[in-house]
CSV table of C-alpha atoms and ligand atoms in Angstrom, one decimal:
chain,number,residue,atom,x,y,z
A,1,MET,CA,-14.2,120.6,43.5
A,2,ALA,CA,-15.4,120.9,39.8
A,3,LYS,CA,-18.9,119.6,39.3
A,4,ARG,CA,-19.5,116.8,36.9
A,5,ARG,CA,-21.2,118.1,33.8
A,6,ILE,CA,-23.7,115.4,33.4
A,7,LEU,CA,-27.2,114.7,34.7
A,8,GLN,CA,-27.8,111.0,34.4
A,9,PHE,CA,-31.4,109.8,34.6
A,10,PRO,CA,-32.4,106.6,36.3
A,11,ARG,CA,-32.1,103.3,34.4
A,12,GLY,CA,-35.4,102.5,32.6
A,13,PHE,CA,-36.5,106.1,32.4
A,14,LEU,CA,-39.2,106.5,29.8
A,15,TRP,CA,-38.5,109.1,27.1
A,16,GLY,CA,-41.0,110.0,24.4
A,17,THR,CA,-43.6,112.3,23.0
A,18,ALA,CA,-47.3,112.8,23.5
A,19,SER,CA,-50.2,113.6,21.2
A,20,SER,CA,-53.9,113.0,20.8
A,21,SER,CA,-56.2,111.4,18.2
A,22,HIS,CA,-58.1,114.5,17.1
A,23,GLN,CA,-55.0,116.6,16.9
A,24,CYS,CA,-53.2,114.1,14.6
A,25,GLU,CA,-55.5,111.5,12.9
A,26,GLY,CA,-57.5,113.6,10.6
A,27,GLY,CA,-61.0,112.8,9.3
A,28,ASN,CA,-62.6,112.7,12.8
A,29,THR,CA,-66.0,114.0,11.8
A,30,ASN,CA,-68.1,112.2,14.4
A,31,ASN,CA,-67.1,114.0,17.6
A,32,GLN,CA,-68.1,117.2,19.4
A,33,TRP,CA,-64.9,119.0,18.4
A,34,TYR,CA,-65.6,118.6,14.7
A,35,ARG,CA,-69.0,120.1,15.2
A,36,TRP,CA,-67.4,122.9,17.2
A,37,GLU,CA,-65.1,123.5,14.2
A,38,GLN,CA,-68.0,123.5,11.8
A,39,GLN,CA,-69.8,126.1,14.0
A,40,GLY,CA,-66.9,128.4,13.3
A,41,HIS,CA,-65.3,128.5,16.8
A,42,ILE,CA,-61.7,128.0,15.7
A,43,LEU,CA,-60.2,131.4,16.0
A,44,THR,CA,-58.0,131.1,12.9
A,45,GLY,CA,-61.0,130.0,10.9
A,46,GLU,CA,-59.3,126.6,10.3
A,47,SER,CA,-60.4,123.1,11.1
A,48,SER,CA,-58.7,119.8,12.0
A,49,GLY,CA,-59.4,118.5,8.5
A,50,ASP,CA,-57.0,115.7,7.7
A,51,ALA,CA,-54.8,116.9,10.6
A,52,ILE,CA,-51.4,115.3,10.3
A,53,GLN,CA,-52.9,112.2,8.6
A,54,TRP,CA,-52.1,109.6,11.2
A,55,TRP,CA,-55.2,107.6,10.3
A,56,GLU,CA,-53.5,106.9,6.9
A,57,ASP,CA,-50.0,106.9,8.1
A,58,ALA,CA,-48.9,107.4,11.7
A,59,GLU,CA,-46.1,105.0,11.0
A,60,SER,CA,-43.8,107.5,9.2
A,61,ASP,CA,-43.9,109.7,12.3
A,62,PHE,CA,-43.3,106.7,14.6
A,63,ASN,CA,-40.2,106.1,12.5
A,64,LEU,CA,-39.0,109.6,13.3
A,65,ALA,CA,-39.6,108.9,17.0
A,66,GLU,CA,-37.6,105.7,16.7
A,67,GLN,CA,-34.8,107.6,15.0
A,68,MET,CA,-34.8,110.0,18.1
A,69,GLU,CA,-34.2,106.9,20.2
A,70,ASN,CA,-37.3,107.4,22.2
A,71,ASN,CA,-38.5,104.4,24.1
A,72,ALA,CA,-42.1,105.4,24.6
A,73,LEU,CA,-44.9,107.2,22.7
A,74,ARG,CA,-48.2,108.4,24.0
A,75,LEU,CA,-51.2,108.7,21.7
A,76,SER,CA,-54.9,108.6,22.3
A,77,LEU,CA,-57.8,106.5,20.9
A,78,GLU,CA,-60.8,108.1,19.3
A,79,TRP,CA,-63.9,106.9,21.0
A,80,SER,CA,-66.1,108.3,18.2
A,81,ARG,CA,-64.3,105.9,15.8
A,82,ILE,CA,-64.5,102.9,18.0
A,83,GLU,CA,-68.2,103.4,18.9
A,84,PRO,CA,-69.5,105.6,16.2
A,85,VAL,CA,-73.1,104.9,17.1
A,86,GLU,CA,-74.2,104.1,20.7
A,87,GLY,CA,-73.6,100.4,21.3
A,88,GLN,CA,-72.2,99.7,17.8
A,89,TRP,CA,-68.5,98.9,17.5
A,90,ASP,CA,-66.3,99.4,14.5
A,91,SER,CA,-63.9,96.6,14.3
A,92,ALA,CA,-62.0,98.2,11.4
A,93,ALA,CA,-61.2,101.2,13.7
A,94,LEU,CA,-59.8,98.8,16.3
A,95,ASP,CA,-57.8,97.0,13.6
A,96,ARG,CA,-56.2,100.3,12.6
A,97,TYR,CA,-55.2,100.9,16.2
A,98,ARG,CA,-53.9,97.4,16.5
A,99,ALA,CA,-51.7,98.1,13.5
A,100,MET,CA,-50.4,101.4,15.1
A,101,LEU,CA,-49.6,99.7,18.4
A,102,THR,CA,-48.0,96.8,16.7
A,103,ASP,CA,-45.7,99.1,14.8
A,104,LEU,CA,-44.8,101.0,17.9
A,105,ARG,CA,-43.8,97.8,19.7
A,106,ARG,CA,-41.7,96.7,16.7
A,107,ARG,CA,-39.8,100.0,17.0
A,108,HIS,CA,-39.3,99.5,20.8
A,109,LEU,CA,-41.6,102.4,21.5
A,110,LYS,CA,-43.7,101.5,24.6
A,111,PRO,CA,-47.3,102.5,23.8
A,112,ILE,CA,-48.9,104.7,26.4
A,113,VAL,CA,-52.5,105.0,25.4
A,114,THR,CA,-55.0,107.6,26.5
A,115,LEU,CA,-58.7,106.5,26.3
A,116,HIS,CA,-60.2,110.0,26.5
A,117,HIS,CA,-58.4,113.2,25.3
A,118,PHE,CA,-61.0,116.0,25.0
A,119,THR,CA,-63.2,114.4,22.3
A,120,VAL,CA,-66.4,112.4,22.7
A,121,PRO,CA,-68.7,110.9,20.1
A,122,LEU,CA,-71.6,113.2,19.1
A,123,TRP,CA,-74.1,110.8,20.4
A,124,PHE,CA,-72.5,110.9,23.9
A,125,ALA,CA,-72.2,114.7,23.8
A,126,ASP,CA,-75.9,114.9,22.8
A,127,ARG,CA,-76.8,112.8,25.8
A,128,GLY,CA,-75.2,115.5,28.1
A,129,GLY,CA,-71.7,113.9,28.2
A,130,PHE,CA,-70.2,113.9,31.6
A,131,THR,CA,-72.7,116.3,33.1
A,132,HIS,CA,-74.9,113.3,33.9
A,133,GLN,CA,-73.7,110.7,36.4
A,134,GLU,CA,-75.7,108.0,34.6
A,135,ASN,CA,-73.6,108.5,31.5
A,136,ILE,CA,-70.4,107.2,33.2
A,137,ARG,CA,-71.3,103.7,32.5
A,138,LEU,CA,-71.3,104.4,28.7
A,139,PHE,CA,-67.7,105.5,29.0
A,140,VAL,CA,-66.8,102.5,31.0
A,141,ARG,CA,-68.4,100.2,28.5
A,142,TYR,CA,-66.3,101.8,25.7
A,143,VAL,CA,-63.2,101.3,27.9
A,144,THR,CA,-64.0,97.7,28.6
A,145,HIS,CA,-64.6,96.9,24.9
A,146,THR,CA,-61.4,98.6,23.9
A,147,ILE,CA,-59.2,97.0,26.5
A,148,ARG,CA,-60.4,93.6,25.6
A,149,ALA,CA,-59.5,94.3,22.0
A,150,LEU,CA,-56.0,95.8,22.6
A,151,ARG,CA,-54.7,94.5,25.9
A,152,ASP,CA,-52.2,92.2,24.2
A,153,LEU,CA,-50.5,95.2,22.7
A,154,CYS,CA,-50.5,97.8,25.5
A,155,ASP,CA,-50.3,97.7,29.3
A,156,PHE,CA,-50.0,101.4,30.1
A,157,TRP,CA,-53.3,103.3,30.1
A,158,ILE,CA,-54.2,106.8,30.8
A,159,THR,CA,-58.0,106.8,31.2
A,160,ILE,CA,-58.7,110.5,31.0
A,161,ASN,CA,-56.6,113.4,30.0
A,162,GLU,CA,-56.9,116.6,32.0
A,163,PRO,CA,-60.5,116.5,33.4
A,164,ASN,CA,-59.7,119.9,34.9
A,165,VAL,CA,-59.0,121.5,31.5
A,166,TYR,CA,-62.0,119.8,29.9
A,167,ALA,CA,-64.3,121.1,32.6
A,168,THR,CA,-62.8,124.6,32.9
A,169,GLN,CA,-62.6,125.3,29.2
A,170,GLY,CA,-65.9,123.7,28.4
A,171,TYR,CA,-68.0,124.7,31.3
A,172,VAL,CA,-66.4,127.8,33.0
A,173,ILE,CA,-64.6,129.8,30.3
A,174,GLY,CA,-66.8,128.4,27.5
A,175,SER,CA,-64.0,128.3,25.0
A,176,TYR,CA,-64.2,124.6,24.3
A,177,PRO,CA,-67.4,122.7,23.5
A,178,PRO,CA,-70.1,122.8,24.7
A,179,GLY,CA,-69.2,126.4,25.4
A,180,GLU,CA,-71.0,126.8,28.7
A,181,GLN,CA,-70.3,129.1,31.6
A,182,ASP,CA,-71.5,127.4,34.7
A,183,LEU,CA,-69.2,126.8,37.7
A,184,VAL,CA,-71.5,124.2,39.3
A,185,ARG,CA,-71.8,122.1,36.2
A,186,ALA,CA,-68.0,122.4,35.7
A,187,PHE,CA,-67.6,120.8,39.1
A,188,GLN,CA,-70.1,118.1,38.3
A,189,VAL,CA,-68.2,117.3,35.1
A,190,MET,CA,-64.9,117.0,37.0
A,191,ARG,CA,-66.5,114.9,39.6
A,192,ASN,CA,-68.1,112.5,37.1
A,193,MET,CA,-64.9,112.3,35.1
A,194,ILE,CA,-63.0,111.2,38.1
A,195,GLN,CA,-65.7,108.7,38.9
A,196,ALA,CA,-65.4,107.5,35.3
A,197,HIS,CA,-61.7,107.1,35.8
A,198,VAL,CA,-62.1,105.1,39.0
A,199,GLU,CA,-64.7,102.8,37.4
A,200,SER,CA,-62.5,102.4,34.3
A,201,PHE,CA,-59.5,101.7,36.6
A,202,TYR,CA,-61.3,98.7,38.2
A,203,ALA,CA,-62.6,97.5,34.8
A,204,ILE,CA,-59.1,97.5,33.3
A,205,ARG,CA,-57.6,96.0,36.4
A,206,ARG,CA,-60.0,93.0,36.0
A,207,LEU,CA,-59.1,92.5,32.4
A,208,GLN,CA,-55.4,93.2,32.7
A,209,PRO,CA,-54.2,92.7,36.3
A,210,ALA,CA,-50.6,93.8,35.5
A,211,GLY,CA,-51.5,96.9,33.5
A,212,GLN,CA,-50.4,100.3,34.7
A,213,ILE,CA,-53.5,102.6,34.9
A,214,GLY,CA,-53.7,106.3,35.7
A,215,TYR,CA,-55.1,109.6,34.6
A,216,CYS,CA,-53.4,112.9,34.1
A,217,LEU,CA,-54.2,116.4,35.3
A,218,HIS,CA,-53.0,119.7,33.9
A,219,TYR,CA,-51.1,121.7,36.6
A,220,ARG,CA,-50.4,125.4,36.3
A,221,LEU,CA,-48.6,127.7,38.7
A,222,PHE,CA,-50.7,130.6,40.0
A,223,ASP,CA,-48.5,133.1,41.8
A,224,PRO,CA,-49.7,136.3,43.4
A,225,ALA,CA,-48.9,139.5,41.5
A,226,ASN,CA,-47.9,141.1,44.7
A,227,ARG,CA,-46.7,138.8,47.4
A,228,LEU,CA,-47.4,141.4,50.1
A,229,SER,CA,-51.0,141.7,49.1
A,230,LEU,CA,-53.3,139.5,51.1
A,231,LEU,CA,-56.0,139.8,48.4
A,232,ASP,CA,-53.6,138.8,45.6
A,233,ARG,CA,-52.4,135.9,47.6
A,234,GLY,CA,-56.0,134.9,48.5
A,235,VAL,CA,-57.2,134.8,44.9
A,236,ALA,CA,-54.0,133.1,43.7
A,237,THR,CA,-54.6,130.4,46.3
A,238,LEU,CA,-58.2,130.1,45.2
A,239,GLN,CA,-57.3,129.5,41.6
A,240,ASP,CA,-54.6,127.1,42.6
A,241,THR,CA,-57.0,125.1,44.7
A,242,PHE,CA,-59.8,125.1,42.2
A,243,PHE,CA,-57.7,124.2,39.2
A,244,ASN,CA,-54.9,122.1,40.6
A,245,TRP,CA,-55.7,120.5,43.9
A,246,ALA,CA,-59.5,120.1,44.6
A,247,ILE,CA,-59.8,117.4,42.0
A,248,LEU,CA,-56.5,115.6,42.9
A,249,GLN,CA,-57.6,115.6,46.6
A,250,ALA,CA,-61.0,114.2,45.7
A,251,ALA,CA,-59.5,111.6,43.5
A,252,GLU,CA,-57.1,110.6,46.2
A,253,THR,CA,-59.5,110.4,49.1
A,254,GLY,CA,-62.9,110.2,47.5
A,255,HIS,CA,-64.0,113.3,49.3
A,256,PHE,CA,-64.2,116.9,48.3
A,257,THR,CA,-63.2,119.4,50.9
A,258,LEU,CA,-65.2,122.5,51.9
A,259,PRO,CA,-66.8,124.3,50.1
A,260,PHE,CA,-66.8,121.8,47.2
A,261,ASN,CA,-68.4,119.0,49.2
A,262,LEU,CA,-71.5,121.1,49.7
A,263,LEU,CA,-72.2,120.7,46.0
A,264,LEU,CA,-70.8,117.4,45.1
A,265,ALA,CA,-71.2,113.8,45.9
A,266,GLY,CA,-68.0,112.0,46.9
A,267,ILE,CA,-66.3,109.6,44.6
A,268,GLU,CA,-66.9,106.0,45.3
A,269,ARG,CA,-63.9,103.6,45.6
A,270,ALA,CA,-61.5,106.4,44.7
A,271,ALA,CA,-58.7,105.6,47.2
A,272,GLY,CA,-55.9,103.6,45.6
A,273,ALA,CA,-57.5,103.6,42.1
A,274,ARG,CA,-54.4,104.5,40.2
A,275,ASP,CA,-50.9,103.1,39.6
A,276,PHE,CA,-49.2,106.4,38.8
A,277,HIS,CA,-49.8,110.1,38.6
A,278,GLY,CA,-49.7,111.8,35.2
A,279,VAL,CA,-48.5,115.4,35.4
A,280,ASN,CA,-49.0,117.8,32.5
A,281,TYR,CA,-47.1,121.1,33.0
A,282,TYR,CA,-46.7,124.0,30.7
A,283,THR,CA,-46.7,127.4,32.4
A,284,ARG,CA,-47.4,129.8,35.2
A,285,GLU,CA,-49.6,132.8,35.6
A,286,MET,CA,-49.5,135.7,37.9
A,287,VAL,CA,-52.8,136.6,39.6
A,288,ARG,CA,-54.1,140.0,40.8
A,289,PHE,CA,-57.3,140.5,42.8
A,290,ASP,CA,-60.1,141.9,40.6
A,291,PRO,CA,-63.6,142.2,42.0
A,292,THR,CA,-65.1,142.5,38.5
A,293,LEU,CA,-64.3,138.9,37.7
A,294,PRO,CA,-66.4,136.5,39.7
A,295,MET,CA,-66.2,133.7,37.0
A,296,GLU,CA,-62.4,133.8,37.3
A,297,LEU,CA,-62.8,133.6,41.1
A,298,PHE,CA,-61.9,137.3,41.4
A,299,GLY,CA,-58.4,136.8,40.0
A,300,ARG,CA,-57.1,138.6,36.9
A,301,ARG,CA,-54.4,136.3,35.4
A,302,PHE,CA,-51.5,137.7,33.4
A,303,VAL,CA,-48.0,136.9,32.2
A,304,ARG,CA,-45.1,138.2,34.2
A,305,PRO,CA,-43.6,141.2,32.4
A,306,ASN,CA,-40.1,140.4,31.0
A,307,ALA,CA,-40.8,136.7,31.2
A,308,ILE,CA,-39.4,134.4,28.4
A,309,ARG,CA,-42.6,133.5,26.6
A,310,ASN,CA,-44.1,130.9,24.4
A,311,ASP,CA,-45.5,132.1,21.0
A,312,PRO,CA,-48.9,133.4,21.9
A,313,GLY,CA,-52.0,131.8,20.4
A,314,LEU,CA,-55.3,133.6,19.8
A,315,ASP,CA,-57.1,131.6,22.4
A,316,ASN,CA,-54.8,130.3,25.1
A,317,ASN,CA,-52.0,132.6,26.0
A,318,PHE,CA,-49.4,130.0,26.7
A,319,GLY,CA,-47.5,132.6,28.6
A,320,GLU,CA,-44.3,132.3,30.6
A,321,ILE,CA,-41.7,129.5,30.1
A,322,TYR,CA,-41.0,128.8,33.7
A,323,PRO,CA,-38.8,125.8,34.3
A,324,ARG,CA,-38.7,126.0,38.0
A,325,GLY,CA,-42.5,125.5,37.9
A,326,ILE,CA,-42.2,121.9,37.0
A,327,TYR,CA,-40.1,121.3,40.1
A,328,ARG,CA,-42.6,123.2,42.3
A,329,ILE,CA,-45.5,121.2,40.8
A,330,LEU,CA,-43.7,117.9,41.3
A,331,LYS,CA,-43.1,118.8,45.0
A,332,SER,CA,-46.7,119.7,45.5
A,333,VAL,CA,-48.1,116.6,43.7
A,334,TYR,CA,-45.8,114.5,45.9
A,335,ARG,CA,-47.0,116.2,49.0
A,336,HIS,CA,-50.7,116.0,48.1
A,337,THR,CA,-50.4,112.3,47.3
A,338,ARG,CA,-47.9,111.5,50.1
A,339,GLY,CA,-45.6,110.1,47.5
A,340,ASN,CA,-47.8,107.0,47.2
A,341,LYS,CA,-47.3,106.3,43.4
A,342,PRO,CA,-44.7,106.9,40.7
A,343,ILE,CA,-45.1,110.0,38.6
A,344,TYR,CA,-44.8,110.4,34.9
A,345,ILE,CA,-44.5,113.8,33.1
A,346,THR,CA,-47.2,113.0,30.6
A,347,GLU,CA,-47.0,116.4,28.9
A,348,ASN,CA,-44.6,119.3,28.8
A,349,GLY,CA,-44.0,121.5,25.8
A,350,PHE,CA,-43.6,124.9,24.3
A,351,SER,CA,-45.1,126.8,21.4
A,352,ASP,CA,-42.1,128.1,19.6
A,353,ALA,CA,-42.3,128.0,15.8
A,354,LEU,CA,-38.7,129.2,15.4
A,355,ASP,CA,-37.3,126.8,17.9
A,356,ASP,CA,-35.2,129.5,19.4
A,357,ARG,CA,-36.4,129.0,23.0
A,358,ARG,CA,-37.4,125.3,23.0
A,359,PRO,CA,-33.9,123.8,23.3
A,360,ARG,CA,-33.1,125.8,26.4
A,361,ALA,CA,-36.6,125.3,27.8
A,362,ILE,CA,-36.3,121.5,27.4
A,363,LEU,CA,-32.9,121.4,29.1
A,364,GLU,CA,-34.0,123.5,32.0
A,365,HIS,CA,-37.3,121.7,32.6
A,366,LEU,CA,-35.4,118.4,32.5
A,367,ALA,CA,-32.8,119.7,34.9
A,368,MET,CA,-35.7,120.6,37.3
A,369,ILE,CA,-37.2,117.1,36.9
A,370,HIS,CA,-33.8,115.7,37.6
A,371,ARG,CA,-33.5,117.8,40.7
A,372,ALA,CA,-36.9,116.5,41.9
A,373,ILE,CA,-35.7,112.9,41.3
A,374,SER,CA,-32.5,113.6,43.2
A,375,GLU,CA,-34.6,114.7,46.2
A,376,GLY,CA,-36.5,111.4,46.1
A,377,ILE,CA,-39.5,112.2,44.0
A,378,PRO,CA,-40.2,109.1,41.9
A,379,VAL,CA,-40.5,110.5,38.4
A,380,ARG,CA,-40.2,107.6,35.9
A,381,GLY,CA,-40.6,109.2,32.5
A,382,TYR,CA,-40.9,112.3,30.4
A,383,LEU,CA,-43.2,112.7,27.4
A,384,HIS,CA,-42.7,115.9,25.4
A,385,TRP,CA,-45.7,117.6,23.8
A,386,SER,CA,-45.4,117.0,20.9
A,387,LEU,CA,-43.7,114.9,18.2
A,388,VAL,CA,-44.9,116.9,15.2
A,389,ASP,CA,-46.8,120.2,15.0
A,390,ASN,CA,-50.5,119.3,15.1
A,391,PHE,CA,-54.0,120.8,15.4
A,392,GLU,CA,-54.0,123.0,18.4
A,393,TRP,CA,-57.7,123.1,19.3
A,394,ASN,CA,-59.1,126.7,19.1
A,395,ASP,CA,-55.8,128.0,17.9
A,396,GLY,CA,-56.0,125.8,14.8
A,397,TRP,CA,-52.7,125.5,13.1
A,398,GLY,CA,-51.5,128.8,14.5
A,399,VAL,CA,-49.2,127.6,17.3
A,400,ARG,CA,-46.4,125.1,16.9
A,401,PHE,CA,-45.6,122.6,19.7
A,402,GLY,CA,-43.7,120.0,17.6
A,403,LEU,CA,-40.1,118.8,18.0
A,404,ILE,CA,-40.7,118.3,14.3
A,405,GLU,CA,-42.0,121.1,12.1
A,406,LEU,CA,-44.9,120.5,9.8
A,407,ASP,CA,-45.5,122.3,6.6
A,408,HIS,CA,-49.3,122.2,6.7
A,409,SER,CA,-49.8,122.5,3.0
A,410,THR,CA,-47.3,119.9,1.8
A,411,LYS,CA,-47.4,117.8,5.0
A,412,GLN,CA,-43.6,117.7,4.8
A,413,ARG,CA,-41.8,117.1,8.2
A,414,VAL,CA,-38.6,118.9,9.1
A,415,PRO,CA,-37.0,118.1,12.4
A,416,ARG,CA,-36.2,121.2,14.5
A,417,PRO,CA,-32.9,121.4,16.4
A,418,SER,CA,-34.9,120.4,19.5
A,419,ALA,CA,-35.6,117.0,17.9
A,420,SER,CA,-31.9,116.2,17.4
A,421,MET,CA,-31.2,117.5,20.9
A,422,PHE,CA,-34.0,115.4,22.4
A,423,GLY,CA,-32.7,112.4,20.5
A,424,GLU,CA,-29.2,112.9,22.0
A,425,ILE,CA,-30.6,113.1,25.5
A,426,CYS,CA,-32.7,110.0,25.1
A,427,ARG,CA,-29.7,108.0,23.7
A,428,ALA,CA,-27.5,109.1,26.6
A,429,ASN,CA,-30.3,108.8,29.2
A,430,ALA,CA,-28.6,112.0,30.4
A,431,ILE,CA,-28.0,115.6,29.8
A,432,THR,CA,-24.3,116.0,29.1
A,433,GLY,CA,-22.1,119.1,29.0
A,434,ALA,CA,-21.6,118.5,25.2
A,435,ILE,CA,-25.4,118.6,24.6
A,436,VAL,CA,-25.8,121.8,26.5
A,437,GLU,CA,-22.8,123.4,24.7
A,438,ARG,CA,-24.2,122.4,21.3
A,439,TYR,CA,-27.8,123.4,21.7
A,440,ALA,CA,-28.3,126.0,24.4
A,441,PRO,CA,-25.1,127.0,26.3
A,442,GLU,CA,-27.2,129.7,28.1
A,443,ALA,CA,-28.9,126.8,30.0
A,444,ALA,CA,-25.7,125.7,31.6
A,445,ASP,CA,-26.2,127.6,34.8
A,446,VAL,CA,-29.6,126.1,35.6
A,447,VAL,CA,-28.6,122.6,34.3
A,448,PHE,CA,-25.3,122.2,36.0
A,449,GLY,CA,-26.1,124.2,39.1
A,450,THR,CA,-23.8,127.1,38.8
A,451,GLY,CA,-27.0,129.2,39.0
A,452,ASP,CA,-29.4,129.2,41.9
A,453,VAL,CA,-29.9,125.5,41.8
A,454,VAL,CA,-27.4,122.9,43.0
A,455,GLN,CA,-27.9,119.6,41.2
A,456,ARG,CA,-27.2,116.3,42.9
A,457,GLN,CA,-26.6,113.0,41.1
A,458,VAL,CA,-29.3,110.4,41.2
A,459,PRO,CA,-28.9,106.7,41.8
A,460,VAL,CA,-29.0,105.0,38.4
B,1,BGC,C1,-53.5,119.3,26.1
B,1,BGC,C2,-53.1,119.2,24.6
B,1,BGC,C3,-52.7,120.5,24.0
B,1,BGC,C4,-51.6,121.1,24.9
B,1,BGC,C5,-51.1,122.5,24.4
B,1,BGC,C6,-52.6,120.2,26.9
B,1,BGC,O1,-53.3,120.8,27.9
B,1,BGC,O2,-53.6,118.1,26.7
B,1,BGC,O3,-54.1,118.5,23.9
B,1,BGC,O4,-52.3,120.5,22.7
B,1,BGC,O5,-52.1,121.3,26.2
B,1,BGC,O6,-52.1,123.4,24.4
């Protein structure tokens, strides 16, 4: 029997893009990332500057998202604008966010708002940030103030974006501020950020009982270089546990497992403190045992030879484009959380300036998400990283994640083919044969199951 050439997504599925304040707004001079830029850490020598000018005009880009028939948009709020000095609130900053959220709603784009996406005010960084447990209350105070001000315009909150990346890059690898290399501190930071999430969860719940509240983690695949090598498998598992699962387990149960519990206090009131799981997925790495790399948990990571790759950056090597990884991660998240909450893909994207791999990559990742849904995993939305090319942290303006291309000097926006394709998918709430034919016929095998994957239909 001929297979139907359509993958229909469930009714009410959220389709949109994701971004963050520092990467888009411009003029954020009062946070630790700005200071990091001034200290010359950005590898291209650039800085966020006026970014993509969302502080003046995010609305023109929201208009482009509306034209793509998205029904959601994820952005973040800049704590250093809302509370520029400890205990002092800037009502004009909140008014600007009110205007943005109002505009999104007018365009039928459901706002999904992140309260912490890598940046903190300078005053908070200088008090030790999340390394100190007693600073958690300062974050919760900011959250409380902000929710009171904006709760009539948003009911979908991501408290903290990727505590595992924040801690690993900032405190193990040292490539993000504050540039430290201290495994124990990294764990303390992760622990305190999850505790900050939990306390924020209860604070938001009190102020907005019907709100949806969660946090998101960055998940990466770590596969052994040689499956037959016990050492490669061991170090791959170690990296996988450290980066992906230790923190999720602790957030789920309140307890760290051995050996992490020897160092870290449990997380109070953690169980149940979320309404959804946010999954950010980009890539996989291969891992080979290397005794010279204790800070990397004895695993040398590399990109599989012959892999289809993202454009490399100077800092992060975004590595392999590996669609099946998103399916494997969804299965693992589901297993680790016993399927207790809906899942949203809060980020997935590709650095591809020429847009010659992105259309296929989007189709194949979506097909894998569809496969997970057809097997009963409750994925409720997909937010692509990102709408427009934006400031990519240590890589400056060097790598391009946007569906829409930015000419950095003129600020002109030019939609890439991926943008029209994504628009067609959102409009249809489906991947159709015609879409695949038009944008990436080479994806047909994976999408419609003539390759190694058999797609089932999902109830709509
Ligand atoms: C971060 C984004 C970043 C993206 C691409 C994610 O881990 O949340 O801020 O731009 O990766 O590097």
